[in-house]
Amino acid sequence: MVAAAMAFAGVEETESEGIARALRRKDSEFIGRLVARYHYRLLRYLVYVTGRRERAEDLVQETWLRVLERSGQFDGRLRFEPWLFSIARHLAIDDSRRRQAVPESEADGEMAASDSVSPFVAAARNEDALRVAGALGELEPIYREALLLRFQEELSLEEIGRVVGAGVSTISSRIQRGLGILRSSMKGENDAR
Amino acid sequence: MHGELHEKARRLWDRSLAEGLAREEELWLDGHAAECAECREYGELSQRAIQALDSLSFEVDGAAAARVESVVRQRAMEMKSVEDRRARVGAAAAIVLTIAGTRLAWPAAAWLAGQWHLPAPAWEMAFGTFWLAPSVLFGLVMLFRERLTGETI
C-alpha cells in the first residue's frame, strides 16, 4: 500500500528506502536476496578489518543477524552500505576485544590453527597485487579499511566517516597514509628492476 | 624552490585520490606533471597501487554463503512470526480492554450527562467518538498493520 501510494503520488522509492521497508517487515525473501547480494562485499570488508579470513567468515552471519535486530534503526534516508559496514565493524571490534581477553596459551593455539597464509596474499592474482597484498598484511586495520572503503567500495569520505566514527580530515589522512605505504611497496619493486 | 613544487605536486596527488581537487589545483597538477617525470611517475605509481588493490579477489565458499543466507532468512521468519503474534495479542488486548472499560465508563458517562442535562444522542455520540473509536482504530491498525506498511517487494 505504501509503495502504491508513493507511485500514485509520483514519489519514487529509493533503493535504500526499499531495503529499510523490507527489513522492518522482516521480508525473508527480500532479505535472503540482500544477503546473497552483499555477501562478497561484506566478507571482503571483514577480511580487511580483521586481517583473518576465518574470523571474517564467522562475522558475516553475526552481522546479518545484528542487521535484523537493529532493522528499526535504518530508515533508508542514507545508503545501506555504510550502515551495514558500521554494524560489521562494531562486531569485529567486540570480537577482537573478546579474543584479547582469552588467555595467551589458548590464543596461540588458535593462531596456529587458523590462516597460515595472509588472506591478502591468497587473494592476489598478479605481481603488483602480491606486492600490495604483502603491504596490506603489515598495515594497521584502520588504514586498510579506509583504503577499501574509498577505492573498492567507492564510499564518500563522509560515508566512511560514518562507518568508522571519525571526521572527514582524519579519513582523508588515513587514506593518504595507507596509499603511501602501498606506493612504497610498489616502488620497492620498481627500484629492484 | 624546486623541491617545494614537487612536494606540493605529491601532496595534491595524494589529496586528489583521497578526496578530489578543486579545478585550479587539478589544472596546476596536470601542468606540473606534464613537465616533471618524477612527479608523473609518483602519480602513476599511486594509480597502479589502487589497480593492484582492486585486483585482489577473495574466493567465496558457495556453501558457506548459502548457509548464512538460510540462517538469516530463518531468523527473519521467526522474528516476523513473533511480531505478528504480538500484534494479534495487542489487538485482542485492545478489544478486551475496550469492552471491559466500556462497561465501567458507560454508566459513569450517563451519570455525568444527567448532571449536565445533556441529551442522550449527544453524549452517546461523544462517548463513541472519544472512547470507542480510538480503541477500535488501534485494534484495526494492529490487525492490518501488514497491509498498511506495504506489500512484498
mmCIF file of C-alpha atoms in Angstrom:
data_model
loop_
_atom_site.group_PDB
_atom_site.id
_atom_site.type_symbol
_atom_site.label_atom_id
_atom_site.label_comp_id
_atom_site.label_asym_id
_atom_site.label_seq_id
_atom_site.Cartn_x
_atom_site.Cartn_y
_atom_site.Cartn_z
ATOM 1 C CA MET A 1 0.000 0.000 0.000
ATOM 2 C CA VAL A 2 2.858 2.381 0.872
ATOM 3 C CA ALA A 3 4.669 1.607 -2.394
ATOM 4 C CA ALA A 4 1.398 2.006 -4.317
ATOM 5 C CA ALA A 5 0.647 5.308 -2.568
ATOM 6 C CA MET A 6 4.175 6.570 -3.363
ATOM 7 C CA ALA A 7 3.808 5.558 -7.001
ATOM 8 C CA PHE A 8 0.427 7.302 -7.122
ATOM 9 C CA ALA A 9 1.950 10.461 -5.632
ATOM 10 C CA GLY A 10 4.768 10.289 -8.189
ATOM 11 C CA VAL A 11 7.426 9.763 -5.493
ATOM 12 C CA GLU A 12 9.975 7.110 -6.475
ATOM 13 C CA GLU A 13 11.081 4.924 -3.615
ATOM 14 C CA THR A 14 14.883 4.812 -3.435
ATOM 15 C CA GLU A 15 16.730 1.518 -3.184
ATOM 16 C CA SER A 16 17.662 2.294 0.423
ATOM 17 C CA GLU A 17 14.047 3.012 1.325
ATOM 18 C CA GLY A 18 13.023 -0.301 -0.230
ATOM 19 C CA ILE A 19 15.659 -2.092 1.833
ATOM 20 C CA ALA A 20 14.572 -0.286 5.003
ATOM 21 C CA ARG A 21 10.932 -1.257 4.418
ATOM 22 C CA ALA A 22 11.779 -4.903 3.724
ATOM 23 C CA LEU A 23 13.960 -5.076 6.839
ATOM 24 C CA ARG A 24 11.238 -3.565 9.021
ATOM 25 C CA ARG A 25 8.717 -6.044 7.652
ATOM 26 C CA LYS A 26 11.183 -8.931 8.054
ATOM 27 C CA ASP A 27 10.540 -9.897 4.442
ATOM 28 C CA SER A 28 12.568 -13.119 4.402
ATOM 29 C CA GLU A 29 12.602 -13.460 0.588
ATOM 30 C CA PHE A 30 13.983 -9.969 0.096
ATOM 31 C CA ILE A 31 16.412 -10.337 2.992
ATOM 32 C CA GLY A 32 17.705 -13.614 1.525
ATOM 33 C CA ARG A 33 18.422 -11.829 -1.755
ATOM 34 C CA LEU A 34 20.088 -8.974 0.127
ATOM 35 C CA VAL A 35 22.385 -11.380 1.989
ATOM 36 C CA ALA A 36 23.401 -13.055 -1.268
ATOM 37 C CA ARG A 37 23.978 -9.737 -2.986
ATOM 38 C CA TYR A 38 26.218 -8.287 -0.280
ATOM 39 C CA HIS A 39 27.965 -11.497 0.751
ATOM 40 C CA TYR A 40 31.215 -10.910 -1.104
ATOM 41 C CA ARG A 41 31.495 -7.232 -0.215
ATOM 42 C CA LEU A 42 30.768 -7.833 3.454
ATOM 43 C CA LEU A 43 33.222 -10.725 3.613
ATOM 44 C CA ARG A 44 35.898 -8.641 1.914
ATOM 45 C CA TYR A 45 35.323 -5.732 4.301
ATOM 46 C CA LEU A 46 35.596 -8.028 7.308
ATOM 47 C CA VAL A 47 38.793 -9.586 5.951
ATOM 48 C CA TYR A 48 40.247 -6.084 5.689
ATOM 49 C CA VAL A 49 39.160 -5.196 9.220
ATOM 50 C CA THR A 50 40.186 -8.420 10.955
ATOM 51 C CA GLY A 51 43.060 -9.441 8.673
ATOM 52 C CA ARG A 52 41.800 -13.027 9.105
ATOM 53 C CA ARG A 53 39.695 -14.964 6.672
ATOM 54 C CA GLU A 54 38.177 -17.395 9.209
ATOM 55 C CA ARG A 55 37.102 -14.647 11.585
ATOM 56 C CA ALA A 56 35.615 -12.725 8.713
ATOM 57 C CA GLU A 57 33.564 -15.781 7.671
ATOM 58 C CA ASP A 58 32.208 -16.118 11.231
ATOM 59 C CA LEU A 59 31.371 -12.445 11.496
ATOM 60 C CA VAL A 60 29.399 -12.292 8.242
ATOM 61 C CA GLN A 61 26.500 -14.262 9.703
ATOM 62 C CA GLU A 62 26.631 -12.373 13.006
ATOM 63 C CA THR A 63 26.476 -9.110 11.100
ATOM 64 C CA TRP A 64 23.299 -10.095 9.262
ATOM 65 C CA LEU A 65 21.632 -11.280 12.458
ATOM 66 C CA ARG A 66 22.501 -7.937 14.058
ATOM 67 C CA VAL A 67 21.115 -6.151 10.992
ATOM 68 C CA LEU A 68 17.794 -7.925 11.590
ATOM 69 C CA GLU A 69 17.793 -6.981 15.272
ATOM 70 C CA ARG A 70 18.556 -3.342 14.503
ATOM 71 C CA SER A 71 16.383 -3.076 11.417
ATOM 72 C CA GLY A 72 14.273 -0.359 13.054
ATOM 73 C CA GLN A 73 17.311 1.935 13.153
ATOM 74 C CA PHE A 74 17.763 2.015 9.377
ATOM 75 C CA ASP A 75 15.287 4.439 7.836
ATOM 76 C CA GLY A 76 16.577 4.357 4.254
ATOM 77 C CA ARG A 77 17.363 8.067 4.078
ATOM 78 C CA LEU A 78 21.077 7.285 3.706
ATOM 79 C CA ARG A 79 22.753 4.493 1.753
ATOM 80 C CA PHE A 80 22.581 0.963 3.104
ATOM 81 C CA GLU A 81 26.268 0.049 2.688
ATOM 82 C CA PRO A 82 27.742 2.422 5.303
ATOM 83 C CA TRP A 83 25.159 1.228 7.834
ATOM 84 C CA LEU A 84 25.908 -2.420 7.065
ATOM 85 C CA PHE A 85 29.664 -1.891 7.314
ATOM 86 C CA SER A 86 29.391 0.049 10.574
ATOM 87 C CA ILE A 87 27.495 -2.866 12.152
ATOM 88 C CA ALA A 88 30.117 -5.303 10.857
ATOM 89 C CA ARG A 89 32.887 -3.082 12.199
ATOM 90 C CA HIS A 90 31.409 -2.911 15.700
ATOM 91 C CA LEU A 91 31.058 -6.682 15.780
ATOM 92 C CA ALA A 92 34.647 -7.129 14.606
ATOM 93 C CA ILE A 93 35.893 -4.787 17.338
ATOM 94 C CA ASP A 94 33.849 -6.601 20.021
ATOM 95 C CA ASP A 95 35.137 -9.922 18.737
ATOM 96 C CA SER A 96 38.724 -8.697 18.815
ATOM 97 C CA ARG A 97 38.294 -7.490 22.437
ATOM 98 C CA ARG A 98 36.814 -10.830 23.443
ATOM 99 C CA ARG A 99 39.726 -12.649 21.870
ATOM 100 C CA GLN A 100 42.256 -10.407 23.604
ATOM 101 C CA ALA A 101 40.675 -11.421 26.898
ATOM 102 C CA VAL A 102 41.320 -15.097 26.137
ATOM 103 C CA PRO A 103 44.446 -16.464 27.946
ATOM 104 C CA GLU A 104 47.569 -16.276 25.786
ATOM 105 C CA SER A 105 48.125 -20.049 25.520
ATOM 106 C CA GLU A 106 44.627 -20.601 24.063
ATOM 107 C CA ALA A 107 45.032 -17.673 21.680
ATOM 108 C CA ASP A 108 48.364 -19.073 20.447
ATOM 109 C CA GLY A 109 46.747 -22.415 19.728
ATOM 110 C CA GLU A 110 44.013 -20.731 17.786
ATOM 111 C CA MET A 111 46.515 -18.632 15.836
ATOM 112 C CA ALA A 112 48.457 -21.699 14.825
ATOM 113 C CA ALA A 113 45.306 -23.464 13.712
ATOM 114 C CA SER A 114 43.970 -20.571 11.645
ATOM 115 C CA ASP A 115 45.079 -18.795 8.442
ATOM 116 C CA SER A 116 48.685 -19.658 7.776
ATOM 117 C CA VAL A 117 48.779 -17.609 4.552
ATOM 118 C CA SER A 118 47.732 -13.968 4.653
ATOM 119 C CA PRO A 119 44.237 -13.661 3.141
ATOM 120 C CA PHE A 120 45.523 -10.751 1.058
ATOM 121 C CA VAL A 121 48.314 -12.809 -0.456
ATOM 122 C CA ALA A 122 45.811 -15.593 -1.174
ATOM 123 C CA ALA A 123 43.656 -13.038 -2.999
ATOM 124 C CA ALA A 124 46.496 -11.717 -5.184
ATOM 125 C CA ARG A 125 46.445 -12.749 -8.837
ATOM 126 C CA ASN A 126 49.415 -10.838 -10.264
ATOM 127 C CA GLU A 127 52.779 -9.412 -9.304
ATOM 128 C CA ASP A 128 51.574 -5.922 -8.412
ATOM 129 C CA ALA A 129 48.763 -7.418 -6.354
ATOM 130 C CA LEU A 130 51.247 -9.615 -4.493
ATOM 131 C CA ARG A 131 53.319 -6.557 -3.570
ATOM 132 C CA VAL A 132 50.261 -4.694 -2.405
ATOM 133 C CA ALA A 133 48.960 -7.766 -0.569
ATOM 134 C CA GLY A 134 52.219 -8.032 1.348
ATOM 135 C CA ALA A 135 51.958 -4.390 2.375
ATOM 136 C CA LEU A 136 48.295 -4.768 3.326
ATOM 137 C CA GLY A 137 49.150 -7.590 5.691
ATOM 138 C CA GLU A 138 51.540 -5.275 7.548
ATOM 139 C CA LEU A 139 49.231 -2.266 7.510
ATOM 140 C CA GLU A 140 47.127 -1.351 10.549
ATOM 141 C CA PRO A 141 43.444 -2.223 10.053
ATOM 142 C CA ILE A 142 42.321 1.419 10.233
ATOM 143 C CA TYR A 143 44.352 2.225 7.115
ATOM 144 C CA ARG A 144 43.330 -0.963 5.322
ATOM 145 C CA GLU A 145 39.653 -0.334 5.844
ATOM 146 C CA ALA A 146 39.953 3.307 4.767
ATOM 147 C CA LEU A 147 41.592 2.187 1.504
ATOM 148 C CA LEU A 148 38.980 -0.485 0.874
ATOM 149 C CA LEU A 149 36.017 1.771 1.598
ATOM 150 C CA ARG A 150 37.385 4.564 -0.584
ATOM 151 C CA PHE A 151 38.770 2.716 -3.598
ATOM 152 C CA GLN A 152 36.789 -0.509 -3.768
ATOM 153 C CA GLU A 153 33.504 0.366 -2.139
ATOM 154 C CA GLU A 154 33.762 3.909 -3.511
ATOM 155 C CA LEU A 155 32.174 5.469 -0.448
ATOM 156 C CA SER A 156 32.496 9.203 0.050
ATOM 157 C CA LEU A 157 34.690 10.493 2.866
ATOM 158 C CA GLU A 158 31.530 11.414 4.833
ATOM 159 C CA GLU A 159 30.176 7.887 4.441
ATOM 160 C CA ILE A 160 33.488 6.366 5.529
ATOM 161 C CA GLY A 161 33.431 8.734 8.486
ATOM 162 C CA ARG A 162 30.000 7.376 9.447
ATOM 163 C CA VAL A 163 31.253 3.798 9.235
ATOM 164 C CA VAL A 164 34.343 4.323 11.360
ATOM 165 C CA GLY A 165 33.113 7.186 13.555
ATOM 166 C CA ALA A 166 35.784 9.692 12.525
ATOM 167 C CA GLY A 167 35.928 13.084 10.834
ATOM 168 C CA VAL A 168 36.478 13.656 7.130
ATOM 169 C CA SER A 169 40.008 15.033 7.585
ATOM 170 C CA THR A 170 41.020 12.009 9.671
ATOM 171 C CA ILE A 171 39.690 9.689 6.978
ATOM 172 C CA SER A 172 41.488 11.612 4.247
ATOM 173 C CA SER A 173 44.798 11.380 6.085
ATOM 174 C CA ARG A 174 44.299 7.662 6.751
ATOM 175 C CA ILE A 175 43.729 7.080 3.027
ATOM 176 C CA GLN A 176 46.785 9.121 2.089
ATOM 177 C CA ARG A 177 48.956 7.353 4.652
ATOM 178 C CA GLY A 178 47.719 3.917 3.550
ATOM 179 C CA LEU A 179 48.246 4.795 -0.076
ATOM 180 C CA GLY A 180 51.758 5.979 0.727
ATOM 181 C CA ILE A 181 52.593 2.582 2.208
ATOM 182 C CA LEU A 182 51.141 0.727 -0.785
ATOM 183 C CA ARG A 183 53.102 3.001 -3.107
ATOM 184 C CA SER A 184 56.289 2.251 -1.204
ATOM 185 C CA SER A 185 55.709 -1.466 -1.698
ATOM 186 C CA MET A 186 55.331 -0.892 -5.442
ATOM 187 C CA LYS A 187 58.334 1.437 -5.505
ATOM 188 C CA GLY A 188 60.485 -1.256 -3.890
ATOM 189 C CA GLU A 189 59.661 -3.446 -6.839
ATOM 190 C CA ASN A 190 60.349 -0.625 -9.296
ATOM 191 C CA ASP A 191 63.752 0.059 -7.730
ATOM 192 C CA ALA A 192 64.640 -3.615 -7.882
ATOM 193 C CA ARG A 193 64.007 -3.724 -11.628
ATOM 194 C CA MET B 1 62.068 26.221 -4.621
ATOM 195 C CA HIS B 2 62.005 23.257 -6.991
ATOM 196 C CA GLY B 3 61.700 20.866 -4.066
ATOM 197 C CA GLU B 4 58.691 22.815 -2.811
ATOM 198 C CA LEU B 5 56.943 22.376 -6.165
ATOM 199 C CA HIS B 6 57.495 18.605 -6.110
ATOM 200 C CA GLU B 7 56.291 18.488 -2.530
ATOM 201 C CA LYS B 8 53.162 20.414 -3.486
ATOM 202 C CA ALA B 9 52.542 18.157 -6.503
ATOM 203 C CA ARG B 10 52.776 14.999 -4.392
ATOM 204 C CA ARG B 11 50.517 16.428 -1.730
ATOM 205 C CA LEU B 12 47.983 17.222 -4.436
ATOM 206 C CA TRP B 13 48.303 13.747 -5.994
ATOM 207 C CA ASP B 14 47.537 12.178 -2.625
ATOM 208 C CA ARG B 15 44.651 14.502 -1.990
ATOM 209 C CA SER B 16 43.234 14.049 -5.494
ATOM 210 C CA LEU B 17 42.998 10.298 -4.937
ATOM 211 C CA ALA B 18 41.598 10.556 -1.420
ATOM 212 C CA GLU B 19 39.070 13.345 -1.808
ATOM 213 C CA GLY B 20 39.419 15.066 -5.185
ATOM 214 C CA LEU B 21 40.764 18.522 -6.058
ATOM 215 C CA ALA B 22 39.417 21.923 -6.951
ATOM 216 C CA ARG B 23 39.543 22.759 -10.670
ATOM 217 C CA GLU B 24 42.520 25.143 -10.351
ATOM 218 C CA GLU B 25 44.506 22.632 -8.318
ATOM 219 C CA GLU B 26 43.784 19.971 -10.903
ATOM 220 C CA LEU B 27 44.996 22.232 -13.708
ATOM 221 C CA TRP B 28 48.146 23.106 -11.810
ATOM 222 C CA LEU B 29 48.881 19.445 -11.116
ATOM 223 C CA ASP B 30 48.309 18.458 -14.753
ATOM 224 C CA GLY B 31 50.644 21.231 -15.866
ATOM 225 C CA HIS B 32 53.333 20.220 -13.417
ATOM 226 C CA ALA B 33 53.031 16.501 -14.205
ATOM 227 C CA ALA B 34 53.391 17.243 -17.922
ATOM 228 C CA GLU B 35 56.808 18.755 -17.237
ATOM 229 C CA CYS B 36 58.057 16.679 -14.312
ATOM 230 C CA ALA B 37 58.729 12.993 -14.983
ATOM 231 C CA GLU B 38 59.414 12.263 -11.314
ATOM 232 C CA CYS B 39 56.029 13.583 -10.136
ATOM 233 C CA ARG B 40 54.281 11.904 -13.080
ATOM 234 C CA GLU B 41 55.794 8.611 -12.012
ATOM 235 C CA TYR B 42 54.623 9.269 -8.458
ATOM 236 C CA GLY B 43 51.052 9.634 -9.713
ATOM 237 C CA GLU B 44 51.289 6.582 -11.971
ATOM 238 C CA LEU B 45 52.626 4.517 -9.097
ATOM 239 C CA SER B 46 49.678 5.579 -6.949
ATOM 240 C CA GLN B 47 47.262 4.562 -9.697
ATOM 241 C CA ARG B 48 48.996 1.224 -10.080
ATOM 242 C CA ALA B 49 48.743 0.600 -6.341
ATOM 243 C CA ILE B 50 44.993 1.265 -6.478
ATOM 244 C CA GLN B 51 44.591 -1.009 -9.500
ATOM 245 C CA ALA B 52 46.515 -3.748 -7.702
ATOM 246 C CA LEU B 53 44.282 -3.266 -4.654
ATOM 247 C CA ASP B 54 41.270 -3.534 -6.895
ATOM 248 C CA SER B 55 42.521 -6.734 -8.474
ATOM 249 C CA LEU B 56 42.585 -8.636 -5.156
ATOM 250 C CA SER B 57 39.916 -11.267 -5.463
ATOM 251 C CA PHE B 58 38.748 -13.295 -2.468
ATOM 252 C CA GLU B 59 37.330 -16.717 -3.167
ATOM 253 C CA VAL B 60 33.833 -17.246 -1.842
ATOM 254 C CA ASP B 61 32.786 -20.553 -0.331
ATOM 255 C CA GLY B 62 29.393 -21.003 -2.006
ATOM 256 C CA ALA B 63 28.185 -23.489 0.596
ATOM 257 C CA ALA B 64 29.067 -21.131 3.449
ATOM 258 C CA ALA B 65 27.294 -18.261 1.681
ATOM 259 C CA ALA B 66 24.165 -20.391 1.188
ATOM 260 C CA ARG B 67 24.275 -21.430 4.849
ATOM 261 C CA VAL B 68 24.428 -17.804 6.004
ATOM 262 C CA GLU B 69 21.541 -16.897 3.702
ATOM 263 C CA SER B 70 19.429 -19.745 5.023
ATOM 264 C CA VAL B 71 20.138 -18.938 8.700
ATOM 265 C CA VAL B 72 19.334 -15.262 8.198
ATOM 266 C CA ARG B 73 16.113 -15.998 6.294
ATOM 267 C CA GLN B 74 15.050 -18.431 9.005
ATOM 268 C CA ARG B 75 15.731 -15.824 11.689
ATOM 269 C CA ALA B 76 13.767 -13.190 9.750
ATOM 270 C CA MET B 77 10.787 -15.574 9.546
ATOM 271 C CA GLU B 78 10.973 -16.287 13.279
ATOM 272 C CA MET B 79 11.133 -12.588 14.116
ATOM 273 C CA LYS B 80 8.207 -11.862 11.823
ATOM 274 C CA SER B 81 6.137 -14.597 13.406
ATOM 275 C CA VAL B 82 6.885 -13.221 16.917
ATOM 276 C CA GLU B 83 5.956 -9.711 15.792
ATOM 277 C CA ASP B 84 2.715 -10.949 14.193
ATOM 278 C CA ARG B 85 1.813 -12.817 17.368
ATOM 279 C CA ARG B 86 2.492 -9.681 19.419
ATOM 280 C CA ALA B 87 0.282 -7.659 17.096
ATOM 281 C CA ARG B 88 -2.580 -10.161 17.442
ATOM 282 C CA VAL B 89 -2.211 -10.200 21.226
ATOM 283 C CA GLY B 90 -2.146 -6.400 21.216
ATOM 284 C CA ALA B 91 -5.321 -6.245 19.126
ATOM 285 C CA ALA B 92 -7.083 -8.794 21.345
ATOM 286 C CA ALA B 93 -5.998 -6.884 24.462
ATOM 287 C CA ALA B 94 -7.323 -3.653 22.950
ATOM 288 C CA ILE B 95 -10.701 -5.292 22.283
ATOM 289 C CA VAL B 96 -10.938 -6.838 25.755
ATOM 290 C CA LEU B 97 -9.903 -3.598 27.457
ATOM 291 C CA THR B 98 -12.348 -1.616 25.341
ATOM 292 C CA ILE B 99 -15.255 -3.900 26.272
ATOM 293 C CA ALA B 100 -14.311 -4.002 29.963
ATOM 294 C CA GLY B 101 -13.646 -0.262 30.047
ATOM 295 C CA THR B 102 -16.920 0.477 28.306
ATOM 296 C CA ARG B 103 -18.880 -1.478 30.892
ATOM 297 C CA LEU B 104 -17.358 0.731 33.577
ATOM 298 C CA ALA B 105 -17.287 4.032 31.724
ATOM 299 C CA TRP B 106 -20.785 3.894 30.195
ATOM 300 C CA PRO B 107 -22.724 4.285 33.489
ATOM 301 C CA ALA B 108 -20.297 6.999 34.599
ATOM 302 C CA ALA B 109 -20.796 8.898 31.335
ATOM 303 C CA ALA B 110 -24.582 8.517 31.632
ATOM 304 C CA TRP B 111 -24.488 9.889 35.181
ATOM 305 C CA LEU B 112 -22.336 12.869 34.137
ATOM 306 C CA ALA B 113 -24.601 13.582 31.139
ATOM 307 C CA GLY B 114 -27.590 13.587 33.547
ATOM 308 C CA GLN B 115 -25.831 16.054 35.829
ATOM 309 C CA TRP B 116 -25.142 18.388 32.883
ATOM 310 C CA HIS B 117 -28.601 17.828 31.325
ATOM 311 C CA LEU B 118 -27.099 16.633 28.025
ATOM 312 C CA PRO B 119 -29.457 14.984 25.514
ATOM 313 C CA ALA B 120 -28.841 11.235 25.152
ATOM 314 C CA PRO B 121 -27.850 11.274 21.421
ATOM 315 C CA ALA B 122 -25.204 13.954 22.074
ATOM 316 C CA TRP B 123 -23.374 12.254 24.939
ATOM 317 C CA GLU B 124 -23.706 8.816 23.339
ATOM 318 C CA MET B 125 -22.111 10.155 20.166
ATOM 319 C CA ALA B 126 -19.315 11.845 22.155
ATOM 320 C CA PHE B 127 -18.750 8.595 24.051
ATOM 321 C CA GLY B 128 -18.470 6.684 20.802
ATOM 322 C CA THR B 129 -16.088 9.240 19.290
ATOM 323 C CA PHE B 130 -13.728 9.738 22.204
ATOM 324 C CA TRP B 131 -13.936 6.360 23.938
ATOM 325 C CA LEU B 132 -14.824 3.629 21.469
ATOM 326 C CA ALA B 133 -13.385 4.885 18.164
ATOM 327 C CA PRO B 134 -9.721 5.255 19.301
ATOM 328 C CA SER B 135 -9.683 1.718 20.762
ATOM 329 C CA VAL B 136 -11.328 0.204 17.696
ATOM 330 C CA LEU B 137 -8.949 2.115 15.435
ATOM 331 C CA PHE B 138 -5.925 0.913 17.440
ATOM 332 C CA GLY B 139 -7.143 -2.686 17.264
ATOM 333 C CA LEU B 140 -7.691 -2.449 13.496
ATOM 334 C CA VAL B 141 -4.259 -0.908 12.904
ATOM 335 C CA MET B 142 -2.620 -3.699 14.889
ATOM 336 C CA LEU B 143 -4.531 -6.338 12.973
ATOM 337 C CA PHE B 144 -3.970 -4.926 9.493
ATOM 338 C CA ARG B 145 -0.504 -3.463 10.085
ATOM 339 C CA GLU B 146 0.903 -5.723 7.354
ATOM 340 C CA ARG B 147 -1.296 -4.268 4.654
ATOM 341 C CA LEU B 148 -0.771 -0.722 5.855
ATOM 342 C CA THR B 149 3.028 -0.871 5.793
ATOM 343 C CA GLY B 150 3.365 -2.194 2.253
ATOM 344 C CA GLU B 151 3.317 -5.245 0.063
ATOM 345 C CA THR B 152 6.100 -7.716 -0.557
ATOM 346 C CA ILE B 153 8.891 -6.160 -2.581
#
